[in-house]
XYZ file of C-alpha atoms in Angstrom:
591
model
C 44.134 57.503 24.289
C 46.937 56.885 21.815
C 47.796 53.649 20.042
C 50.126 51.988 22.671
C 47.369 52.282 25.450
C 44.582 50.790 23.518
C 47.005 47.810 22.663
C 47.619 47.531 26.501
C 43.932 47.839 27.095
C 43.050 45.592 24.961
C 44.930 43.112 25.927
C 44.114 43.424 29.208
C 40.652 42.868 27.991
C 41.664 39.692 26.456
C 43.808 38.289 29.257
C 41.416 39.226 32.050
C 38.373 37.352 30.541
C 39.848 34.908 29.617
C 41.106 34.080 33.328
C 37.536 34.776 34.812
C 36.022 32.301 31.989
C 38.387 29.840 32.898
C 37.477 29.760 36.301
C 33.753 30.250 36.179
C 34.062 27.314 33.185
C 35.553 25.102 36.284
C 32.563 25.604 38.124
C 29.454 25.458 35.448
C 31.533 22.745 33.232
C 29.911 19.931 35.209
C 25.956 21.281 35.192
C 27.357 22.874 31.262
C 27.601 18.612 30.432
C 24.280 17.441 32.339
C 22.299 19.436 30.762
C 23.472 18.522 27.395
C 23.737 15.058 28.324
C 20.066 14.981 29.381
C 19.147 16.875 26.191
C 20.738 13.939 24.183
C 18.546 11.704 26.243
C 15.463 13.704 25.635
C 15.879 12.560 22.286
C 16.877 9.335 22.724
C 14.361 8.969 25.193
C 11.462 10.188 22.354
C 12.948 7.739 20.101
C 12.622 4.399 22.133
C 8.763 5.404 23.994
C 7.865 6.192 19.868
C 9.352 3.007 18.610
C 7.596 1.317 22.466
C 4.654 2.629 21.281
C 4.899 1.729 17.957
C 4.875 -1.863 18.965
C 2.504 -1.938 21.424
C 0.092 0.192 18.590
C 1.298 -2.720 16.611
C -0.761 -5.635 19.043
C -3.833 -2.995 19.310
C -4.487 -3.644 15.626
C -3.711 -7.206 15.569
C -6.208 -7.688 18.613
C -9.076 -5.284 16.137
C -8.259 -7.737 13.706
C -8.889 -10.885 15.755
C -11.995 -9.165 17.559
C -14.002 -9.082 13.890
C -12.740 -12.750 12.630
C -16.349 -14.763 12.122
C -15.459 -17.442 13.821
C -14.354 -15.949 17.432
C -17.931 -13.882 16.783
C -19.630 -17.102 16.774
C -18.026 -18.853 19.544
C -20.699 -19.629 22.453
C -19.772 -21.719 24.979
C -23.265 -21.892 26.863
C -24.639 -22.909 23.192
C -26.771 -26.377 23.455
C -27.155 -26.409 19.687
C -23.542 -27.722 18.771
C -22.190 -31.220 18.850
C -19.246 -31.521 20.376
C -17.437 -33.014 17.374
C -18.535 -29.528 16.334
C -16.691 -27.754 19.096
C -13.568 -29.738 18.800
C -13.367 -28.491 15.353
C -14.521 -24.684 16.398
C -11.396 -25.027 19.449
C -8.743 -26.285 16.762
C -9.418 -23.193 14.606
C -9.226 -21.025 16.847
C -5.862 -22.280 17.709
C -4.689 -22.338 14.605
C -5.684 -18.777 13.786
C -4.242 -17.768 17.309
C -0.843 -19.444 16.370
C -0.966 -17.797 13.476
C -0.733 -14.312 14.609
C 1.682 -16.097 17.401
C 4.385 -16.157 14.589
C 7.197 -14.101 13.955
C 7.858 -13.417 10.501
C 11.858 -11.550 11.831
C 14.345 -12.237 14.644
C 12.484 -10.488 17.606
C 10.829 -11.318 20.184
C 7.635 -13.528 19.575
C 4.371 -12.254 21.192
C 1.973 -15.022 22.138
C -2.060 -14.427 21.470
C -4.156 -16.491 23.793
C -8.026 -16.302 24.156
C -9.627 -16.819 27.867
C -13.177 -17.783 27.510
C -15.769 -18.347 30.603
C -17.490 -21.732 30.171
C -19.661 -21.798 33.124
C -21.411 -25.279 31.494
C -18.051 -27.138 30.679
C -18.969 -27.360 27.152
C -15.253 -27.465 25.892
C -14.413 -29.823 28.902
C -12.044 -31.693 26.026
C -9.529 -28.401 25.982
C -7.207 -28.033 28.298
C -6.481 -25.806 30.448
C -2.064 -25.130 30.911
C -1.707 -21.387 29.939
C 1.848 -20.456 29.883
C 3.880 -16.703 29.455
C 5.813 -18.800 25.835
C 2.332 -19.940 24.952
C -0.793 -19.587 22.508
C -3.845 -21.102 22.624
C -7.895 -20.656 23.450
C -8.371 -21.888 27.134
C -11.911 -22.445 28.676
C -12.411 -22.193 32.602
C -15.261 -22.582 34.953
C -15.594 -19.960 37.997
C -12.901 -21.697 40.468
C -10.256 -21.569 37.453
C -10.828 -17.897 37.207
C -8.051 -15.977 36.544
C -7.910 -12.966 38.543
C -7.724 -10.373 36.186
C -10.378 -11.629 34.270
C -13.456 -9.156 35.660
C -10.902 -6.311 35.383
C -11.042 -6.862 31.710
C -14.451 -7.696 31.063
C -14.901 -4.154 32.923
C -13.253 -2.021 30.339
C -15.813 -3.336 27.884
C -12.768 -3.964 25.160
C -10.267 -1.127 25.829
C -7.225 -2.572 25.754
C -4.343 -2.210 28.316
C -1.072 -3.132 29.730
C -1.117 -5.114 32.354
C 2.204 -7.168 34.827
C 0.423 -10.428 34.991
C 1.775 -12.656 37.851
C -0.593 -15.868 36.967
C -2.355 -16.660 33.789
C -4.520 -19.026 35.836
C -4.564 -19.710 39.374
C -1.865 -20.461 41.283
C -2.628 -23.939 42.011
C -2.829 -24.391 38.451
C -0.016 -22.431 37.403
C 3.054 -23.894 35.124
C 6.280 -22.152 36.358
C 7.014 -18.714 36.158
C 3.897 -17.277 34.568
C 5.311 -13.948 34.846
C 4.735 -11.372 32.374
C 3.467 -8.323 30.722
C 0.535 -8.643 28.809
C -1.753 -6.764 26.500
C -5.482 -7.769 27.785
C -8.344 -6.631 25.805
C -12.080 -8.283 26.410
C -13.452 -9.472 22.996
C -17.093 -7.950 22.561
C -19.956 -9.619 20.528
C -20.874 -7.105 17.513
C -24.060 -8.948 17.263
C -25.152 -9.554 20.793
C -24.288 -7.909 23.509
C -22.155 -9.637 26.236
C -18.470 -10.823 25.955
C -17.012 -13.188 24.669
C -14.180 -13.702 26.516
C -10.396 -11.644 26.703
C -7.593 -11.819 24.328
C -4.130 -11.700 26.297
C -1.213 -10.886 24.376
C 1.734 -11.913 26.663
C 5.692 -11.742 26.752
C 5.722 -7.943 25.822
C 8.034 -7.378 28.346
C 10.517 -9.667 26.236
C 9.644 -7.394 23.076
C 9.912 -4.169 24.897
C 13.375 -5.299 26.355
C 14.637 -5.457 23.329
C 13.766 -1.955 22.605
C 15.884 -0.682 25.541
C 18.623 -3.022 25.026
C 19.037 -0.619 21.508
C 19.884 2.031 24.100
C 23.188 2.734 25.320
C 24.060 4.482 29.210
C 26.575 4.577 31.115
C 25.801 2.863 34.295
C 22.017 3.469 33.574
C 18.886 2.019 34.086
C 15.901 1.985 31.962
C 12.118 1.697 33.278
C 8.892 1.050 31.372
C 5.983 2.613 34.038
C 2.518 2.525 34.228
C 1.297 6.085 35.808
C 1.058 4.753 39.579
C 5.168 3.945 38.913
C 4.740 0.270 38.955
C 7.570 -1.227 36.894
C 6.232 -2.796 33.902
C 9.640 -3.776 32.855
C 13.258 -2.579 32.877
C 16.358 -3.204 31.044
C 17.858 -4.577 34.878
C 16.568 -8.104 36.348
C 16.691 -7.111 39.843
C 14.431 -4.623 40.410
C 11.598 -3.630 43.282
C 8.281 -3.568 42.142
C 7.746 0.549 42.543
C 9.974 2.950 40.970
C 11.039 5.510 43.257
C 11.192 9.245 41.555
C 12.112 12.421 43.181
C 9.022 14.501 43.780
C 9.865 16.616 40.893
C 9.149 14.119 38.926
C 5.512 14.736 39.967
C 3.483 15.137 36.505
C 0.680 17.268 36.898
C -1.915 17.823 34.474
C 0.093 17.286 31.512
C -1.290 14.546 29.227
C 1.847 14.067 26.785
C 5.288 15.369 27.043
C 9.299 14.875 28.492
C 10.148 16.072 31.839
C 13.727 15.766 33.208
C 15.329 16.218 36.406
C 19.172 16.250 37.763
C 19.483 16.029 41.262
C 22.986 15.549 42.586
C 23.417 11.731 41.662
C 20.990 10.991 39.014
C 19.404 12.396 35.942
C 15.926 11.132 35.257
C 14.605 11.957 31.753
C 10.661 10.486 31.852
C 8.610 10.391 28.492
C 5.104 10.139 29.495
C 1.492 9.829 27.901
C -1.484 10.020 30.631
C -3.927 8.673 27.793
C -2.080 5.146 27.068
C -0.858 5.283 31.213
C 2.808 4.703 30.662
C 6.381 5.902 31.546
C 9.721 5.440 29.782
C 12.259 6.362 32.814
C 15.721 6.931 31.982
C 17.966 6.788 35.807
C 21.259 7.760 34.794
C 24.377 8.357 37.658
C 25.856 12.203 37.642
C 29.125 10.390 39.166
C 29.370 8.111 35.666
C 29.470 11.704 33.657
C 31.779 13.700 35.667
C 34.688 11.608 34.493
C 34.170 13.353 31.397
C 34.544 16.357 33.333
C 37.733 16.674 34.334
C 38.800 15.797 30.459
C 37.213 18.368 29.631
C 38.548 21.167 32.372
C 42.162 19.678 31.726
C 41.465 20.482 27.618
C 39.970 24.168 28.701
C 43.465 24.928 30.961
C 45.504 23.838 28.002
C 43.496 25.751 25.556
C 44.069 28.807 28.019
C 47.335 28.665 27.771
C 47.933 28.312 24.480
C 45.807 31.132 24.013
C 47.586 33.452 26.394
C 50.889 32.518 24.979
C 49.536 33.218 21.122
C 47.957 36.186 22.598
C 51.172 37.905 23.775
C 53.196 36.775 20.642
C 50.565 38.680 18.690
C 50.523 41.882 20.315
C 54.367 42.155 20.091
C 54.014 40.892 16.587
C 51.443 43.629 15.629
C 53.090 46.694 17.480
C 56.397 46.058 15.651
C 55.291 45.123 12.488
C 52.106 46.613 11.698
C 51.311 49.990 13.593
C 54.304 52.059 12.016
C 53.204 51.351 8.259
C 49.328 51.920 9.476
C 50.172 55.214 10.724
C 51.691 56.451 7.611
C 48.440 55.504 5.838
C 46.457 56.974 8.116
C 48.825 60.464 7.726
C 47.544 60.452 4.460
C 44.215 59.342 4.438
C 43.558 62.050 6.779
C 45.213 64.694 4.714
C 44.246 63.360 1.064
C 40.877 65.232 -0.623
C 39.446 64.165 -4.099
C 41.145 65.927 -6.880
C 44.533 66.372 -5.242
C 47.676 65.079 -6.735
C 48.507 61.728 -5.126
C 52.123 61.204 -4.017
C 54.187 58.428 -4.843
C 52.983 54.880 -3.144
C 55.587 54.180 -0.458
C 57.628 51.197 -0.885
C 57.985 48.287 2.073
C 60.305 45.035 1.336
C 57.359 43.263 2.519
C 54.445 41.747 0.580
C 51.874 41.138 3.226
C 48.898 42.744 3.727
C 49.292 46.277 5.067
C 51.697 46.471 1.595
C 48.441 45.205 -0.297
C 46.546 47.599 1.750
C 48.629 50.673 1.206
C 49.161 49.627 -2.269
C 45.605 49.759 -2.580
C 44.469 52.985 -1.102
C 46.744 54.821 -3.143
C 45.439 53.725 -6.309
C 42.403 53.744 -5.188
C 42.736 57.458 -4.517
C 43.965 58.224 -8.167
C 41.164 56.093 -9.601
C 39.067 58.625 -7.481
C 41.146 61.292 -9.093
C 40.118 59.384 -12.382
C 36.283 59.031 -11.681
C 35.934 63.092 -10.265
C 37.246 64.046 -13.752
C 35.047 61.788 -15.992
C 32.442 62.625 -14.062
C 32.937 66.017 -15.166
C 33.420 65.487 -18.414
C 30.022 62.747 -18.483
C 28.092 65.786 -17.200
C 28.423 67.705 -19.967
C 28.069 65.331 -22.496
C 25.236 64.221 -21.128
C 24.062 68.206 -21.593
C 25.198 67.981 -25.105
C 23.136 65.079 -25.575
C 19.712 66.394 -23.822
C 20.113 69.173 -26.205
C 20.939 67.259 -29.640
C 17.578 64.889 -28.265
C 15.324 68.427 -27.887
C 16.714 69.382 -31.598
C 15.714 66.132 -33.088
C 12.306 65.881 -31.318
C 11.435 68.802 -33.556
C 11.886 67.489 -36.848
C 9.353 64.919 -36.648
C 6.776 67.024 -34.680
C 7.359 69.995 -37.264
C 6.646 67.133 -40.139
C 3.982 65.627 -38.501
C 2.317 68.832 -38.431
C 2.566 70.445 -41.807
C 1.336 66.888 -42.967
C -1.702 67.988 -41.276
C -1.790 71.189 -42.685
C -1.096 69.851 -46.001
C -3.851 67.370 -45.339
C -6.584 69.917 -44.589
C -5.660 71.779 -47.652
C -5.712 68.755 -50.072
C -8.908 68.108 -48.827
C -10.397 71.560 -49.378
C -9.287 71.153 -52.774
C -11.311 67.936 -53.411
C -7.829 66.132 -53.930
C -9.513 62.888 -52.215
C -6.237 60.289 -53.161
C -3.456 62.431 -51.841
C -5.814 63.185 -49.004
C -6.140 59.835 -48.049
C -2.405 58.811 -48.803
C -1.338 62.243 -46.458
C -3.658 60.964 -44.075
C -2.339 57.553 -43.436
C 1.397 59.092 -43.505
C 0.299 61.261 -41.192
C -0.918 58.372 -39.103
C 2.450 56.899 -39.285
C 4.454 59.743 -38.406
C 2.010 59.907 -35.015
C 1.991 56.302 -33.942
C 5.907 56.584 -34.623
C 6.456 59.632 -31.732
C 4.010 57.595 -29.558
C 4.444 60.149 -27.406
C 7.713 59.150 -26.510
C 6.963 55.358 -25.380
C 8.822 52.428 -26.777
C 5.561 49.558 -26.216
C 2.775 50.526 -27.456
C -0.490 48.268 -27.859
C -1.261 45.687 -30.205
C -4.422 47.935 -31.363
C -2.249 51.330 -32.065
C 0.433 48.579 -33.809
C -2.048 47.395 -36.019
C -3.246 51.211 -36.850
C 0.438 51.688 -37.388
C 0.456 48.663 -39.828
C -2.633 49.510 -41.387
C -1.739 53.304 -42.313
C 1.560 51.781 -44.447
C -0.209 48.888 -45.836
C -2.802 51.530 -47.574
C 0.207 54.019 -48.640
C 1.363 50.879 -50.320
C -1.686 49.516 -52.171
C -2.137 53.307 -53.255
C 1.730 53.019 -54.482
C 1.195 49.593 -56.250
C -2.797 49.887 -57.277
C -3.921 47.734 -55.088
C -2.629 44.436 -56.832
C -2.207 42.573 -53.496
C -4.417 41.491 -50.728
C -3.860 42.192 -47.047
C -5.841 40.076 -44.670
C -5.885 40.746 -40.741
C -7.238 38.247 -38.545
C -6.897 39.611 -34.412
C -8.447 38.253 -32.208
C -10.054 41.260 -29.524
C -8.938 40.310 -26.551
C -4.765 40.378 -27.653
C -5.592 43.875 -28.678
C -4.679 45.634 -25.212
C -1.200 43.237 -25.491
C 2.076 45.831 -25.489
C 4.812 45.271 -28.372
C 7.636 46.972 -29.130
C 6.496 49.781 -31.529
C 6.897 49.530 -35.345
C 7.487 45.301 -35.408
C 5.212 44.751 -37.666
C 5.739 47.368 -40.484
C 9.440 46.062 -41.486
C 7.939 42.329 -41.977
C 4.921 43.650 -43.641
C 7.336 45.703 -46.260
C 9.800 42.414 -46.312
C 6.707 40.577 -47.484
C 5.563 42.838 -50.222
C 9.443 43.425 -51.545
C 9.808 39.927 -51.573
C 6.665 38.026 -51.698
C 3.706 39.226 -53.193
C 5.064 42.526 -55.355
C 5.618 41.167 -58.905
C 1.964 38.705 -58.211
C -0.140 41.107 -59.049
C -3.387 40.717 -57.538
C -2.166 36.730 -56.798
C -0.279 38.114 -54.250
C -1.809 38.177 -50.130
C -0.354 38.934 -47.171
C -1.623 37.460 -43.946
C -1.485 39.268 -40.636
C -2.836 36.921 -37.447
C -2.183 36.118 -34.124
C -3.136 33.341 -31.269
C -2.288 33.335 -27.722
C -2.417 31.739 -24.032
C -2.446 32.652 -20.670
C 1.387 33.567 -20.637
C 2.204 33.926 -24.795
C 1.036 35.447 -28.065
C 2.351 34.942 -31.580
C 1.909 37.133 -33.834
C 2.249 35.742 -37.498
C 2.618 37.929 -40.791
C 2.436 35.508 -44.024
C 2.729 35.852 -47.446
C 2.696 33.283 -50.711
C 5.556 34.436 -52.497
C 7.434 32.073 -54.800
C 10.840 33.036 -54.652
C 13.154 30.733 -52.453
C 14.362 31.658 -49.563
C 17.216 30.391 -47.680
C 15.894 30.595 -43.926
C 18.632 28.730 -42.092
C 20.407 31.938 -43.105
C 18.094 34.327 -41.780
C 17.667 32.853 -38.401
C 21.603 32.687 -38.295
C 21.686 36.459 -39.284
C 18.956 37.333 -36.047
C 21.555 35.527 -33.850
C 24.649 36.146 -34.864
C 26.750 39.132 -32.558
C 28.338 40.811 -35.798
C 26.340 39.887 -38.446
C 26.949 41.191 -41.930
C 25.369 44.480 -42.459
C 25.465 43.841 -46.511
C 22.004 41.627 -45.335
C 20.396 44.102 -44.036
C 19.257 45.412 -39.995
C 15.690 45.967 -39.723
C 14.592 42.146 -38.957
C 17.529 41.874 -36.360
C 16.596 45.330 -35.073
C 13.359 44.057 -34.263
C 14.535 40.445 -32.502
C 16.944 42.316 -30.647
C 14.415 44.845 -29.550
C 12.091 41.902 -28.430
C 14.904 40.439 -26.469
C 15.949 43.487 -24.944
C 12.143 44.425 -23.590
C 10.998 40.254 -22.872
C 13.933 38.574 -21.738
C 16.003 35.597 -24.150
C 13.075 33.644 -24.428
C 10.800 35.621 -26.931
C 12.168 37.097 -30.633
C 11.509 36.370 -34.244
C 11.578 33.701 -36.355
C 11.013 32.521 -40.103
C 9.526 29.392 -41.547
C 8.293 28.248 -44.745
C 4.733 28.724 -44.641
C 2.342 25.929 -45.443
C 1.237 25.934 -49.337
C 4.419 28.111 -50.220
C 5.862 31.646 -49.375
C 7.497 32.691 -46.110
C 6.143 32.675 -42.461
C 7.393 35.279 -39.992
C 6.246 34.189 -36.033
C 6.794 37.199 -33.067
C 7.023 35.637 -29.815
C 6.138 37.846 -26.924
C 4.845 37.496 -23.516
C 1.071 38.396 -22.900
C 1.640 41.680 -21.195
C -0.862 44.468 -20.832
C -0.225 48.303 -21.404
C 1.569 49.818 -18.294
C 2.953 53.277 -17.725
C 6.280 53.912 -18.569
């Protein structure tokens, strides 16, 4: 299939999509928008029962708080023992304390606490007896002024629970509308058993309102359920007392969770928990969101159009303009191979692009032209070099061992000095091949160190002191090989060597979990400018007139440890010159 049929093909596959899209989008646009409408409400939903819940949590502790005060614990109505100036002043405590928690300390809604207490014996006949929805207050009643929800209460033996009270007290008694939701808990004695009497918490429903008046739908309705779908209260006045829900809506075992159904006029999002027996409904119209709808199926035709218009301007723009210059590159890609001469880039009066492009690919090929050469010429240096590193591995192996030889004979011939100064060369010419490894341990370091540090007492007659101080367990530590020597031979040039036996040279070190320092000290008493040296291990072109080998070393430090480790000198404490190694605490690996 050549060029031209693939562009016809393809934008067939464009255009014919795009028209099968637009009518299946026609048809699943409106269930497309309930479903993410009733996924916004999911979350709305979860929002308003938490912040429901968080008030109604809110009352459960206030009630726990009111069930331990001493003075509701002590209140006895069938008591003989009390006077009832006594009484009086027990009753206007209590309804003090219950106005109290009655007050609202921010704008919402006020809850009211009032205490219901059985007093069979008329003991608190002075208190009266007017409980209202807006009201707070302790109330005593005989059995004919029993409210009816009283033994319900008492039953639950101090659970607490929601309840749609129609009368505080008994009709005949009642003040008004005494409608209301209420929080009724029985209050327990701690120290005897029996009750007390019940704690009713009332005008939730106004506090809950204002919870789903925070909530915005179109033409909704919102409905605060117990489990048997009895409205506790909604955001609408006139309402029946039952919520009807679609069977779907049927909860099953579930104890805690959102369920949502869309039937063909409503969507009903419920938030449910089977342990606290409530419902937060959401009953929104389908009719309300397809008016959104048809905005949106008029914005999908216009964005159809556009698209098959840009669509067509784009093909013809890319046959004429693009395809001819793309199959001259392609000519040549398919006909180039590395090493070839690369013909001259063609020209175009354009600068877009397939000019970058072609631009591109040409050089590209000469720079591969470029690269198949030097990589020629990088193989056999790199021959070369494997050779010239062979040649120069022999010199020091071919030393090392006639220092041995030369050490066995020496000591055949009783020569015990040069024995013991061939010896320790010999040890330095073997911990410097390390077999090839660049870290070696802080033990074979310190061997290293040693071995020089006796050639050099034997050169100067032992008129300095050397003393080592390692602790054992930084032994197995790794360091870049031969640190140590260059700072111990800085030290004895200029420290300790015209001191004569004045003269010591400190080797130490200290560590943590992550660190080790190594220190090498001596008490010379020649100045020293230090701010120079530490400029001189930093510096990128220092001045070689100063000298390499305590740069080598930082560098070397840096280059195996990272920017954070190196060398640096100090003035040591009581005169002379400190040198500190920073390294990480790293043990021996293979290399």
């Amino acid at each position: 299939m050549n060029v031209k049929q693939q562009l016809f093909l393809l934008f067939l596959v464009i255009i014919i999509p795009l028209l099968v899209l637009n009518a299946y989008g026609n048809f699943r646009a409106d269930q497309i928008l309930k479903r993410h409408v009733t996924n916004a409400y999911i979350e709305l939903n979860k929002q308003n029962f938490r912040l429901i819940n968080r008030d109604i949590e809110a009352v459960n502790k206030v009630t726990s708080t009111v069930f331990q005060n001493s003075l509701l614990q002590q209140l006895n109505p069938v008591s003989t023992g009390e006077t009832v100036l006594e009484r009086v002043k027990n009753y206007e405590k209590l309804e003090d304390l219950l106005t109290n928690y009655s007050q609202e300390t921010d704008e919402r809604e006020p809850l009211y606490y009032s205490l219901y207490v059985y007093d069979p014996k008329n003991t608190y006949f002075f208190a009266p007896y007017y409980p209202g929805k807006r009201t707070s207050g302790v109330y005593f009643f005989s059995e004919q002024e029993k409210p009816d929800w009283f033994d319900e209460a008492v039953a639950k033996k101090g659970k607490g629970y929601l309840r749609l009270v129609e009368h505080l007290s008994p009709p005949s008694k009642g003040q008004g509308d005494q409608r209301t939701l209420a929080y009724i808990r029985a209050i327990n004695n701690i120290y005897k058993n029996g009750t007390i009497g019940v704690l009713v918490v009332t005008n939730l429903d106004g506090r809950i309102g204002e919870s789903l008046q925070t909530v915005s739908l179109p033409e909704g309705e919102l409905y605060f359920t117990d489990f048997e779908n009895r409205i506790l209260t909604a955001r609408t006045k006139d309402h029946s007392a039952i919520l009807e829900l679609p069977p779907e809506a049927e909860i099953g075992d579930s104890a805690i969770g959102v369920k949502d159904i869309i039937t063909d006029k409503f969507i009903y999002v419920i938030n449910y928990n089977r342990v606290l027996q409530q419902k937060l409904v959401y009953k929104v119209p389908v009719q309300a969101l397809l008016q959104q709808q048809n905005e949106i199926k008029q914005v999908i035709q216009l964005i159809s159009v556009v698209f098959f218009a840009g669509s067509l301007i784009f093909m013809l723009y890319f046959w004429r303009s693009l395809m001819t210059p793309i199959q001259k590159l392609v000519y040549f890609v398919r006909r180039y191979e590395p090493g070839n001469v690369v013909p001259e880039t063609p020209r175009r009066n354009k600068n877009d692009e397939i000019s970058v492009l072609m631009s591109t690919i040409y050089d590209m090929a000469r720079r591969l032209n470029d690269l198949v050469h030097y990589k020629y010429t990088m193989d056999l240096k790199q021959k070369e070099s494997q050779l010239q590193i062979l040649y120069q591995q022999i010199n020091p192996h071919l030393l090392y061992n006639t220092l041995e030889s030369i050490y066995w004979k020496s000591s055949m011939e009783g020569n015990h000095v040069s024995t013991e100064m061939i010896k320790e060369l010999s040890k330095l010419m073997k911990i410097s091949l390390s077999r090839g490894r660049e870290l070696i341990t802080l033990e074979e370091e310190l061997e290293h160190a040693s071995a020089y540090i006796k050639l050099q007492q034997h050169r100067y007659d032992y008129q300095f002191r050397v003393l080592i101080n390692i602790p054992e367990d930084l032994l197995p530590v790794v360091i870049p090989k031969i640190s140590l020597q260059p700072l111990i031979e800085n030290g004895i040039i200029h420290g300790v060597r015209h001191m004569g036996e004045d003269g010591e040279i400190g080797i130490s070190a200290q560590g943590d979990e992550e660190n080790i320092y190594l220190y090498i000290e001596d008490n010379g008493y020649k100045p020293v400018d230090y701010d120079m040296i530490n400029r001189l291990l930093e510096e990128e072109s220092p001045n070689p007139a100063f000298g390499y080998g305590i740069r080598n070393i930082h560098q070397r430090i840096r280059l195996h440890f990272g920017p954070g480790y190196g060398l640096s000198y100090a003035e040591r404490q009581g005169g002379g010159t400190k040198a500190t190694l920073h390294l990480p605490r790293s043990l021996q690996s293979e290399e």
